[in-house]
Tab-separated table of C-alpha atoms in Angstrom:
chain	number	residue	atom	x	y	z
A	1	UNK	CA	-21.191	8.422	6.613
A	2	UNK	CA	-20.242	5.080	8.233
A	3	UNK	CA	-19.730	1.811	6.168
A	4	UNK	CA	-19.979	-1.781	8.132
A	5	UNK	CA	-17.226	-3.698	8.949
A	6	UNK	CA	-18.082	-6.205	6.247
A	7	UNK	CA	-18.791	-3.509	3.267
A	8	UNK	CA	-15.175	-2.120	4.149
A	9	UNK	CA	-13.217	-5.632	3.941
A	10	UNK	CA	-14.936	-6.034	0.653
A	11	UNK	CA	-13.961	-2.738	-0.791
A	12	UNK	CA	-10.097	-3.475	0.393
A	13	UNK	CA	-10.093	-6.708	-0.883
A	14	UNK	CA	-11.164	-5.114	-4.195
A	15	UNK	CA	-8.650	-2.010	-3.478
A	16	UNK	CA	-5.807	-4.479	-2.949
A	17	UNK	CA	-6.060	-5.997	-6.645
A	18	UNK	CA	-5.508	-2.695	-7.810
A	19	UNK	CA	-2.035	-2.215	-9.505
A	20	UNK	CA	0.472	0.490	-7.380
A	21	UNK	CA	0.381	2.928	-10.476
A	22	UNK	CA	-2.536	3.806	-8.848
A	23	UNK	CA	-1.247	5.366	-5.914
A	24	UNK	CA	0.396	9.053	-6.056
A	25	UNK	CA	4.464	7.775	-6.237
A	26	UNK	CA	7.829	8.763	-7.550
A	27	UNK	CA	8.723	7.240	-10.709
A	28	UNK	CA	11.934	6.167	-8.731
A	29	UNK	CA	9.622	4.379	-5.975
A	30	UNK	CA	7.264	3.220	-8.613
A	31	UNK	CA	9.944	1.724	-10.870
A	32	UNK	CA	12.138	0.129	-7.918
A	33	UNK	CA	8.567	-1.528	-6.234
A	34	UNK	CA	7.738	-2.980	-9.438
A	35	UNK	CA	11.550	-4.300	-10.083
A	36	UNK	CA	10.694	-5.960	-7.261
A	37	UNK	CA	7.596	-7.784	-7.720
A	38	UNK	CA	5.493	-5.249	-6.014
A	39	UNK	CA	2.642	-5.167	-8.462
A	40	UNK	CA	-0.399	-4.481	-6.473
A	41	UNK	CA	-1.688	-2.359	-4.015
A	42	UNK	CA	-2.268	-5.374	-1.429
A	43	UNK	CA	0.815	-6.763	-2.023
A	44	UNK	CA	2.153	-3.442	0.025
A	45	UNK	CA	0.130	-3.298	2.451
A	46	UNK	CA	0.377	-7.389	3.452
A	47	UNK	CA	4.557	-6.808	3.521
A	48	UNK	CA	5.663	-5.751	7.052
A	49	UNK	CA	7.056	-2.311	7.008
A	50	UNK	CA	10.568	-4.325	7.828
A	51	UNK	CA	10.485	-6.046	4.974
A	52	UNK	CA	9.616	-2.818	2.976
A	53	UNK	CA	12.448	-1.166	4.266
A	54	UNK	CA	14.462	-3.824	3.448
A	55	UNK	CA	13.363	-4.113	0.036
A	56	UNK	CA	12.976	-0.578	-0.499
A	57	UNK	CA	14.926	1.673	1.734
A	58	UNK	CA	12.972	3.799	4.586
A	59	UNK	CA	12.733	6.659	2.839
A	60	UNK	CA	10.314	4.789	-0.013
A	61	UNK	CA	9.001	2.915	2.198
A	62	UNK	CA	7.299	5.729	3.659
A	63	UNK	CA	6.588	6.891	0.496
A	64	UNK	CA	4.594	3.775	-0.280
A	65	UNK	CA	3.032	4.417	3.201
A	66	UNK	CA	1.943	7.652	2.904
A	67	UNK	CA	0.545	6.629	-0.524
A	68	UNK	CA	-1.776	4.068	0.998
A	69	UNK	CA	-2.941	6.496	3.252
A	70	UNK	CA	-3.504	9.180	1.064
A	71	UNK	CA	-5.545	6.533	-0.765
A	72	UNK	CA	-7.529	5.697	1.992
A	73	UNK	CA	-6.126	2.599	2.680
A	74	UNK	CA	-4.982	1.717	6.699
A	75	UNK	CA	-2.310	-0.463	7.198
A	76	UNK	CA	-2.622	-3.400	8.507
A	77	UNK	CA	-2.576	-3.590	12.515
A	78	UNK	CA	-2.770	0.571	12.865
A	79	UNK	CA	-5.597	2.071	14.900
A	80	UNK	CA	-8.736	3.332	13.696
C-alpha cells in the first residue's frame, strides 16, 4: 500500500510530537536523551547525527537511530 507524499508529512509531523518513551530504548539512552532535553521523537530526528553523537556518544546515538527506524520513521536526508 502506498501513501502520498502529503498524507506521509502529516503523519510525521504528528509522529514527531510523540514523546521518545515511545521508541524501543535503553533506560540508560532513554534517561541520558531526556537529561538532555530530548523530549520528543522529532526533536531526534531534526538533530544532525553530529550533534547526537556529541550529545550522546555514538554508540546511543545509533541506538536512537535504529529506534526511529524500527519505528518507521526515516531520517532526515536518507534515501527512500
Amino acid at each position: 500500500m502506498s501513501i502520498s507524499s502529503e498524507t506521509y508529512a502529516r503523519l510525521l509531523g504528528l509522529a514527531d510530537q510523540a514523546p521518545i518513551e515511545c521508541l524501543q530504548l535503553s533506560s540508560r539512552t532513554l534517561s541520558r536523551a531526556k537529561t538532555l532535553g530530548y523530549n520528543q521523537i522529532g526533536q531526534i530526528r531534526s538533530t544532525p547525527t553530529s550533534r547526537l553523537i556529541g550529545d550522546l556518544g555514538e554508540d546511543r546515538a545509533e541506538e536512537l537511530h535504529r529506534a526511529l527506524f524500527d519505528f518507521g520513521m526515516r531520517q532526515p536526508g536518507t534515501a527512500d
